[in-house]
CSV table of C-alpha atoms and ligand atoms in Angstrom, one decimal:
chain,number,residue,atom,x,y,z
A,226,MET,CA,147.4,78.3,-29.3
A,227,ALA,CA,144.4,76.2,-28.0
A,228,SER,CA,143.8,78.9,-24.8
A,229,MET,CA,144.3,81.8,-27.3
A,230,HIS,CA,141.4,80.4,-29.5
A,231,LYS,CA,138.9,80.7,-26.6
A,232,LEU,CA,140.0,84.7,-26.2
A,233,GLN,CA,137.2,87.1,-27.0
A,234,ALA,CA,137.4,90.5,-28.3
A,235,LYS,CA,135.9,93.0,-27.0
A,236,GLU,CA,134.4,95.8,-29.6
A,237,ILE,CA,132.2,98.9,-30.0
A,238,ARG,CA,129.4,98.9,-32.3
A,239,LEU,CA,127.1,101.5,-33.8
A,240,ALA,CA,123.7,100.9,-32.0
A,241,SER,CA,121.8,104.0,-33.4
A,242,ARG,CA,122.5,106.4,-35.8
A,243,PRO,CA,123.3,109.8,-33.8
A,244,HIS,CA,120.6,112.8,-35.1
A,245,GLY,CA,123.0,115.7,-34.5
A,246,GLU,CA,125.4,115.4,-31.3
A,247,PRO,CA,126.1,111.4,-30.7
A,248,SER,CA,125.5,110.4,-27.2
A,249,GLU,CA,126.5,107.6,-25.2
A,250,GLU,CA,123.6,105.6,-26.6
A,251,ASN,CA,124.6,105.3,-30.0
A,252,PHE,CA,127.5,103.0,-29.0
A,253,ALA,CA,127.3,99.4,-27.5
A,254,PHE,CA,129.7,97.3,-26.4
A,255,ALA,CA,130.1,93.7,-27.2
A,256,THR,CA,132.3,90.9,-27.3
A,257,ALA,CA,132.8,88.5,-30.4
A,258,GLU,CA,134.7,85.1,-30.6
A,259,ILE,CA,138.1,85.3,-32.2
A,260,PRO,CA,138.7,82.8,-34.6
A,261,GLU,CA,141.6,80.5,-35.4
A,262,LEU,CA,144.1,81.7,-37.4
A,263,GLN,CA,144.2,80.5,-41.3
A,264,PRO,CA,147.6,80.8,-43.1
A,265,GLY,CA,148.9,84.5,-43.7
A,266,GLU,CA,146.8,85.6,-41.0
A,267,VAL,CA,147.7,87.1,-37.5
A,268,LEU,CA,146.3,88.0,-34.5
A,269,VAL,CA,146.7,91.2,-33.3
A,270,ARG,CA,146.2,93.1,-29.9
A,271,ASN,CA,145.8,96.7,-30.1
A,272,ALA,CA,147.8,99.0,-27.8
A,273,PHE,CA,146.2,102.0,-29.3
A,274,PHE,CA,143.4,103.3,-31.6
A,275,SER,CA,142.7,106.4,-32.9
A,276,VAL,CA,139.4,108.6,-32.5
A,277,ASP,CA,138.8,110.9,-35.3
A,278,PRO,CA,135.9,113.5,-36.5
A,279,TYR,CA,135.3,111.9,-39.5
A,280,MET,CA,133.9,109.1,-38.1
A,281,ARG,CA,130.9,111.5,-37.1
A,282,GLY,CA,130.1,111.1,-41.0
A,283,ARG,CA,130.2,107.7,-41.0
A,284,MET,CA,127.8,107.6,-38.5
A,285,ASN,CA,125.2,108.8,-40.7
A,286,GLU,CA,123.4,107.0,-43.7
A,287,GLY,CA,124.6,107.8,-47.1
A,288,LYS,CA,127.6,107.4,-49.0
A,289,SER,CA,130.4,109.4,-48.5
A,290,TYR,CA,134.3,108.8,-49.5
A,291,VAL,CA,134.2,105.7,-47.0
A,292,PRO,CA,131.2,103.8,-46.4
A,293,ALA,CA,128.8,103.9,-43.7
A,294,PHE,CA,128.9,102.3,-40.4
A,295,ALA,CA,126.3,99.8,-40.5
A,296,VAL,CA,124.1,100.1,-37.2
A,297,GLY,CA,124.6,96.3,-35.2
A,298,LYS,CA,128.2,96.4,-36.5
A,299,ILE,CA,131.6,97.2,-35.5
A,300,LEU,CA,133.4,100.4,-35.6
A,301,ASP,CA,136.5,101.0,-37.3
A,302,GLY,CA,139.4,103.5,-37.5
A,303,ALA,CA,143.2,103.7,-37.4
A,304,ALA,CA,145.3,101.1,-34.7
A,305,VAL,CA,148.5,100.2,-33.4
A,306,GLY,CA,149.3,97.0,-32.0
A,307,GLN,CA,151.3,93.9,-31.6
A,308,VAL,CA,151.3,90.4,-33.6
A,309,VAL,CA,150.4,87.8,-30.6
A,310,GLN,CA,150.0,85.4,-32.9
A,311,SER,CA,151.2,84.6,-36.8
A,312,ARG,CA,150.9,82.6,-39.7
A,313,ASP,CA,153.0,84.6,-41.8
A,314,ALA,CA,156.3,84.3,-41.9
A,315,ALA,CA,156.8,88.2,-42.5
A,316,PHE,CA,154.9,89.2,-39.5
A,317,PRO,CA,156.5,87.2,-36.6
A,318,VAL,CA,155.1,87.4,-32.9
A,319,SER,CA,155.6,91.2,-31.5
A,320,THR,CA,155.8,92.6,-34.6
A,321,TRP,CA,154.1,96.6,-34.3
A,322,VAL,CA,151.9,96.9,-36.9
A,323,GLN,CA,149.1,99.8,-37.9
A,324,SER,CA,145.8,98.6,-39.3
A,325,LEU,CA,142.4,100.3,-39.5
A,326,CYS,CA,140.8,97.7,-37.2
A,327,GLY,CA,140.4,99.8,-34.5
A,328,TRP,CA,137.8,100.1,-31.5
A,329,ARG,CA,138.6,96.6,-30.5
A,330,ASP,CA,141.0,94.8,-28.9
A,331,TYR,CA,141.9,91.9,-30.6
A,332,PHE,CA,141.6,91.1,-34.0
A,333,VAL,CA,142.5,88.3,-36.6
A,334,ALA,CA,143.6,89.8,-40.5
A,335,PRO,CA,145.6,88.9,-43.1
A,336,ALA,CA,149.0,90.1,-42.8
A,337,GLN,CA,148.9,92.0,-46.3
A,338,GLN,CA,146.2,94.2,-44.9
A,339,LEU,CA,148.6,95.3,-42.3
A,340,ARG,CA,151.8,98.0,-42.3
A,341,ALA,CA,154.4,97.1,-40.0
A,342,ILE,CA,155.8,100.0,-38.1
A,343,ASP,CA,159.0,100.3,-36.6
A,344,ALA,CA,158.4,101.2,-32.9
A,345,ARG,CA,162.1,101.9,-31.5
A,346,GLN,CA,162.0,104.8,-34.0
A,347,ALA,CA,158.9,106.6,-32.3
A,348,PRO,CA,156.4,105.5,-29.6
A,349,ALA,CA,153.9,103.4,-31.0
A,350,SER,CA,150.9,105.7,-30.3
A,351,ALA,CA,153.0,108.3,-33.0
A,352,TYR,CA,152.0,106.3,-35.9
A,353,LEU,CA,148.4,107.4,-34.9
A,354,GLY,CA,149.6,111.0,-34.9
A,355,VAL,CA,152.7,112.6,-36.1
A,356,LEU,CA,153.7,109.8,-38.3
A,357,GLY,CA,150.3,108.4,-39.1
A,358,ALA,CA,147.5,109.5,-41.0
A,359,THR,CA,147.0,112.7,-39.1
A,360,GLY,CA,150.5,114.2,-39.6
A,361,LEU,CA,150.0,112.8,-43.5
A,362,THR,CA,146.9,115.4,-43.8
A,363,ALA,CA,149.0,118.1,-42.5
A,364,TRP,CA,151.8,117.5,-44.4
A,365,VAL,CA,150.0,117.0,-48.1
A,366,GLY,CA,148.0,119.7,-47.1
A,367,LEU,CA,150.5,122.4,-46.6
A,368,ASN,CA,152.8,120.5,-49.5
A,369,ASP,CA,150.7,119.1,-52.4
A,370,ILE,CA,147.6,121.3,-51.9
A,371,ALA,CA,148.8,124.8,-50.5
A,372,ASN,CA,152.3,124.6,-51.8
A,373,VAL,CA,153.3,126.8,-49.3
A,374,LYS,CA,156.8,128.4,-49.5
A,375,GLU,CA,159.0,130.3,-47.0
A,376,GLY,CA,158.3,133.6,-46.0
A,377,GLU,CA,154.2,133.2,-46.7
A,378,THR,CA,151.8,134.2,-44.1
A,379,VAL,CA,149.5,130.4,-42.9
A,380,PHE,CA,146.8,130.6,-41.3
A,381,ILE,CA,145.5,127.3,-39.4
A,382,SER,CA,142.0,127.1,-37.7
A,383,GLY,CA,141.9,123.7,-35.3
A,384,GLY,CA,145.6,124.5,-34.3
A,385,ALA,CA,145.9,122.9,-31.1
A,386,GLY,CA,143.9,119.4,-32.5
A,387,ALA,CA,145.7,116.5,-33.7
A,388,VAL,CA,146.2,117.7,-37.7
A,389,GLY,CA,146.3,121.6,-37.1
A,390,SER,CA,149.4,120.9,-34.4
A,391,VAL,CA,151.6,119.4,-37.2
A,392,ALA,CA,150.3,121.7,-39.8
A,393,CYS,CA,151.4,124.3,-37.5
A,394,GLN,CA,154.7,122.9,-36.7
A,395,LEU,CA,155.4,122.0,-40.8
A,396,ALA,CA,154.5,125.4,-41.7
A,397,ARG,CA,156.9,126.9,-39.3
A,398,LEU,CA,159.4,124.4,-40.4
A,399,ARG,CA,158.9,125.8,-43.8
A,400,GLY,CA,159.9,129.1,-43.1
A,401,CYS,CA,156.3,130.5,-42.9
A,402,ARG,CA,154.8,133.3,-40.5
A,403,VAL,CA,151.8,131.1,-38.8
A,404,ILE,CA,149.0,132.4,-37.2
A,405,ALA,CA,146.5,129.8,-35.5
A,406,SER,CA,143.2,129.7,-33.8
A,407,ALA,CA,141.8,127.0,-31.1
A,408,GLY,CA,138.7,127.2,-28.5
A,409,SER,CA,140.3,127.8,-25.1
A,410,ALA,CA,142.9,129.3,-23.4
A,411,PRO,CA,145.2,126.5,-22.7
A,412,LYS,CA,145.2,125.3,-26.3
A,413,VAL,CA,146.1,129.1,-27.2
A,414,ALA,CA,148.9,128.8,-24.9
A,415,PHE,CA,150.2,125.5,-26.3
A,416,LEU,CA,149.6,127.0,-29.5
A,417,LYS,CA,152.0,129.7,-28.5
A,418,ASN,CA,154.6,128.6,-25.8
A,419,GLN,CA,155.4,125.1,-27.1
A,420,LEU,CA,154.3,125.1,-30.9
A,421,LYS,CA,155.9,128.8,-31.2
A,422,VAL,CA,153.7,130.1,-33.4
A,423,ASP,CA,153.8,133.4,-34.3
A,424,HIS,CA,149.9,134.5,-32.9
A,425,ALA,CA,147.5,132.3,-31.7
A,426,PHE,CA,143.9,133.5,-31.0
A,427,ASN,CA,140.6,132.0,-29.4
A,428,TYR,CA,138.3,132.2,-31.8
A,429,ARG,CA,135.6,131.6,-29.4
A,430,GLU,CA,136.1,135.1,-27.1
A,431,SER,CA,137.7,137.0,-29.8
A,432,GLU,CA,136.4,138.0,-33.6
A,433,PRO,CA,138.4,136.3,-35.8
A,434,LEU,CA,138.7,138.5,-39.0
A,435,GLN,CA,139.9,141.4,-36.4
A,436,GLN,CA,142.7,139.0,-35.4
A,437,LEU,CA,143.7,138.0,-38.9
A,438,GLN,CA,143.7,141.6,-40.0
A,439,THR,CA,145.8,143.0,-37.2
A,440,SER,CA,148.2,139.9,-37.0
A,441,ALA,CA,148.4,139.8,-40.9
A,442,PRO,CA,147.6,143.1,-42.2
A,443,GLU,CA,149.3,142.6,-45.9
A,444,GLY,CA,147.0,139.4,-45.9
A,445,LEU,CA,147.1,135.5,-45.9
A,446,HIS,CA,148.9,133.4,-48.7
A,447,VAL,CA,147.4,130.4,-47.3
A,448,TYR,CA,144.4,129.1,-44.9
A,449,PHE,CA,144.3,125.5,-44.1
A,450,ASP,CA,141.0,125.3,-43.1
A,451,ASN,CA,139.9,122.9,-40.5
A,452,THR,CA,137.0,124.1,-39.2
A,453,ALA,CA,135.0,125.3,-42.0
A,454,GLY,CA,131.9,127.8,-40.4
A,455,PRO,CA,132.6,131.5,-39.6
A,456,GLN,CA,136.4,130.9,-39.4
A,457,LEU,CA,136.6,130.2,-42.9
A,458,GLU,CA,134.4,133.3,-43.8
A,459,ALA,CA,136.9,135.4,-41.8
A,460,ALA,CA,139.9,134.2,-43.7
A,461,LEU,CA,137.9,134.8,-47.5
A,462,TYR,CA,137.8,138.5,-46.2
A,463,ALA,CA,141.7,138.0,-45.1
A,464,MET,CA,143.1,136.3,-47.9
A,465,ARG,CA,145.7,137.7,-50.8
A,466,ASN,CA,145.0,137.9,-54.2
A,467,ARG,CA,145.7,134.5,-55.4
A,468,GLY,CA,145.7,133.4,-52.1
A,469,ARG,CA,145.1,129.3,-51.4
A,470,ILE,CA,142.4,128.1,-49.0
A,471,VAL,CA,143.2,124.2,-48.3
A,472,MET,CA,140.0,122.5,-47.7
A,473,CYS,CA,140.8,120.2,-44.8
A,474,GLY,CA,137.9,119.9,-42.6
A,475,ALA,CA,134.7,121.4,-41.7
A,476,ILE,CA,134.3,120.2,-38.0
A,477,SER,CA,131.9,123.1,-37.4
A,478,GLY,CA,129.1,121.5,-39.4
A,479,TYR,CA,129.7,118.0,-38.5
A,480,ASN,CA,126.6,117.6,-35.8
A,481,THR,CA,124.1,119.9,-37.6
A,482,PRO,CA,125.3,121.4,-40.8
A,483,VAL,CA,126.2,125.3,-40.9
A,484,PRO,CA,125.7,127.2,-44.1
A,485,GLY,CA,128.3,128.1,-46.3
A,486,PRO,CA,130.3,131.5,-46.6
A,487,ARG,CA,128.2,134.3,-47.4
A,488,ASN,CA,131.5,135.9,-49.0
A,489,LEU,CA,132.0,133.1,-51.1
A,490,ALA,CA,132.3,135.3,-54.4
A,491,LEU,CA,135.7,136.9,-53.2
A,492,THR,CA,137.3,134.0,-54.6
A,493,ILE,CA,136.8,136.0,-57.7
A,494,VAL,CA,137.4,139.3,-56.9
A,495,ARG,CA,140.6,138.0,-55.1
A,496,ARG,CA,141.4,135.2,-57.5
A,497,LEU,CA,141.9,132.4,-54.6
A,498,ARG,CA,142.2,128.8,-55.3
A,499,ILE,CA,140.1,126.7,-52.8
A,500,GLU,CA,141.1,122.8,-52.8
A,501,GLY,CA,139.6,120.0,-50.8
A,502,PHE,CA,141.6,116.6,-50.4
A,503,ILE,CA,141.2,113.3,-48.6
A,504,VAL,CA,144.6,112.2,-47.1
A,505,VAL,CA,143.8,108.2,-48.6
A,506,ASP,CA,144.2,109.2,-51.7
A,507,TYR,CA,147.7,110.3,-50.6
A,508,ILE,CA,149.2,107.1,-48.9
A,509,HIS,CA,151.4,106.7,-51.6
A,510,ARG,CA,153.4,109.9,-50.2
A,511,MET,CA,153.7,108.0,-47.1
A,512,PRO,CA,157.6,107.0,-47.6
A,513,GLN,CA,158.4,110.7,-48.6
A,514,PHE,CA,156.5,111.7,-45.7
A,515,LEU,CA,157.9,109.4,-43.4
A,516,ALA,CA,161.3,109.9,-44.1
A,517,GLU,CA,161.2,113.8,-43.5
A,518,MET,CA,159.1,113.2,-40.4
A,519,VAL,CA,161.0,110.4,-38.6
A,520,PRO,CA,164.0,112.3,-38.7
A,521,ALA,CA,162.3,115.8,-37.5
A,522,LEU,CA,160.8,114.2,-34.5
A,523,ARG,CA,164.0,112.5,-33.5
A,524,ALA,CA,166.1,115.2,-33.5
A,525,GLY,CA,163.2,117.0,-31.3
A,526,LYS,CA,162.5,119.4,-34.4
A,527,LEU,CA,158.7,118.4,-34.4
A,528,LEU,CA,156.7,117.6,-30.8
A,529,HIS,CA,154.7,114.6,-30.8
A,530,GLN,CA,151.5,115.7,-28.9
A,531,GLU,CA,148.8,113.5,-27.6
A,532,THR,CA,146.1,113.1,-25.0
A,533,ILE,CA,145.8,109.3,-23.9
A,534,VAL,CA,142.4,108.2,-22.8
A,535,ASN,CA,142.6,104.8,-21.1
A,536,GLY,CA,140.5,102.2,-21.6
A,537,ILE,CA,138.3,101.0,-24.5
A,538,GLU,CA,135.1,102.0,-22.8
A,539,GLN,CA,136.1,105.5,-22.5
A,540,ALA,CA,136.0,105.9,-26.3
A,541,PRO,CA,132.7,106.8,-27.3
A,542,ARG,CA,132.8,109.5,-24.7
A,543,ALA,CA,136.2,110.6,-26.0
A,544,PHE,CA,134.8,110.7,-29.8
A,545,ILE,CA,131.8,113.1,-28.3
A,546,SER,CA,133.9,115.2,-26.9
A,547,LEU,CA,136.2,115.7,-29.9
A,548,LEU,CA,133.3,117.6,-31.6
A,549,HIS,CA,133.2,119.8,-29.5
A,550,SER,CA,135.3,123.0,-28.6
A,551,GLY,CA,137.6,122.6,-25.0
A,552,ASP,CA,139.8,121.4,-23.5
A,553,ALA,CA,139.4,117.6,-23.0
A,554,HIS,CA,142.4,117.0,-25.5
A,555,MET,CA,145.5,118.2,-26.9
A,556,GLY,CA,147.1,117.1,-30.2
A,557,LYS,CA,146.1,113.7,-31.2
A,558,LEU,CA,143.2,111.6,-29.3
A,559,VAL,CA,144.1,108.3,-28.8
A,560,VAL,CA,142.5,105.5,-26.7
A,561,ARG,CA,145.0,103.1,-24.8
A,562,VAL,CA,143.6,99.5,-24.7
B,14,NAP,N1,140.9,115.6,-45.5
B,14,NAP,C1,141.0,114.7,-44.8
B,14,NAP,O1,142.0,113.9,-45.3
B,14,NAP,C2,141.2,114.7,-43.1
B,14,NAP,C3,142.0,113.6,-42.7
B,14,NAP,C4,142.1,113.9,-41.2
B,14,NAP,C5,141.0,115.1,-40.3
B,14,NAP,N2,140.3,115.9,-41.4
B,14,NAP,C6,139.4,117.1,-40.6
B,14,NAP,O2,140.5,117.9,-39.9
B,14,NAP,C7,140.1,118.7,-39.0
B,14,NAP,C8,141.0,118.1,-37.5
B,14,NAP,O3,140.9,116.9,-37.2
B,14,NAP,P1,141.6,116.3,-36.0
B,14,NAP,O4,141.3,114.8,-36.3
B,14,NAP,O5,142.8,116.7,-36.3
B,14,NAP,O6,140.7,116.8,-35.0
B,14,NAP,P2,141.3,117.8,-33.8
B,14,NAP,O7,141.4,118.8,-34.5
B,14,NAP,O8,142.2,117.3,-32.9
B,14,NAP,O9,139.7,117.7,-33.0
B,14,NAP,C9,138.8,118.1,-33.4
B,14,NAP,C10,138.7,119.7,-32.5
B,14,NAP,O10,137.8,120.5,-33.6
B,14,NAP,C11,137.6,121.5,-32.8
B,14,NAP,N3,136.1,121.8,-32.9
B,14,NAP,C12,135.1,121.4,-32.3
B,14,NAP,N4,133.9,121.8,-32.6
B,14,NAP,C13,134.5,123.3,-33.3
B,14,NAP,C14,133.5,124.2,-33.7
B,14,NAP,N5,132.3,124.0,-33.8
B,14,NAP,N6,134.1,125.0,-34.5
B,14,NAP,C15,135.3,125.2,-34.7
B,14,NAP,N7,136.3,124.2,-33.9
B,14,NAP,C16,135.7,122.9,-33.4
B,14,NAP,C17,137.9,121.6,-31.4
B,14,NAP,O11,139.0,122.4,-31.1
B,14,NAP,P3,139.2,123.9,-30.1
B,14,NAP,O12,138.9,123.6,-28.8
B,14,NAP,O13,140.3,124.4,-30.8
B,14,NAP,O14,137.8,124.4,-30.8
B,14,NAP,C18,138.2,120.0,-31.4
B,14,NAP,O15,139.1,119.8,-30.2
B,14,NAP,C19,138.3,117.6,-39.1
B,14,NAP,O16,138.0,118.8,-39.3
B,14,NAP,C20,138.8,116.5,-39.9
B,14,NAP,O17,137.7,116.3,-40.4
B,14,NAP,C21,140.6,115.9,-42.6
């Protein structure tokens, strides 16, 4: 206990707010003393933490659905780790936990704020990806927002990314015809060969509307939008009457806002429904989600694709790369602490 008390936590802070594209100077590494445990608290050593596009919005000033990061203060995000000291009987040493205390190696928190995970069911990092908020986002978007049905044609942009790769697989498991896009040849190959989508294309090297019109001549029932920008515009043209557009993300405009689609009036002509959602409003769906996903993962019906970056000091660079198109990562991007 005495030696642990002297432990310093390594953490990443917001050094300054980026304008446009972030750079490594916007991040600072710091150490902080780990406080002595109070009753009900645990000390956790993070094993992996998540790198997520929504963090870019939190680096800006101003109110969003989550508070902005404060300059000079620690960043945070989803993480999984193991309890190394405990003053809560329900969370003994070695318990694997999921938290929102990422971007650091150790942290102390009330055990009540943590969720225990079963790392025997799946690798711990999967609870940041296919079994975590990422997977839940895909699941909620397809089930609760789009209400996809067997036989429908679904287009998923950002298909090789964290949310997109789960959405592609779930839509296929629901019996849908899946069209997916990504920004590089290896990602398109991954979509076709590993995720087995019906049609995949590189949105940077081909015309998205033409791809959609040839692969879905009858039109799209559902568009699961991770990017907004030109792909949203193309999808609007390609929707069937009474189609549904799930607004999950708009990454094409996170660094520099992009204009909205010029053909939004098609929502009237085609009687479309466009609905945005934030996964944190659906945490109550976690039990149903896990009840479906864990057996599917264990039975090999779902692929848990992740890219692991080693070392907390690599996190800023990994985050910057996430906001770009390219091959830097496939599936869920996590940092191994
Ligand atoms: N609504 C919610 O609650 C919720 C929850 C989680 C995530 N999201 C959103 O879902 C989307 C995907 O998140 P994720 O965690 O799964 O990230 P991700 O897809 O694993 O990573 C981001 C990917 O976006 C693509 N990208 C980057 N710049 C782009 C651009 N200008 N145009 C088109 N694509 C671009 C890149 O893939 P390519 O190389 O293929 O271009 C990049 O790898 C994001 O928009 C995120 O904000 C929403």
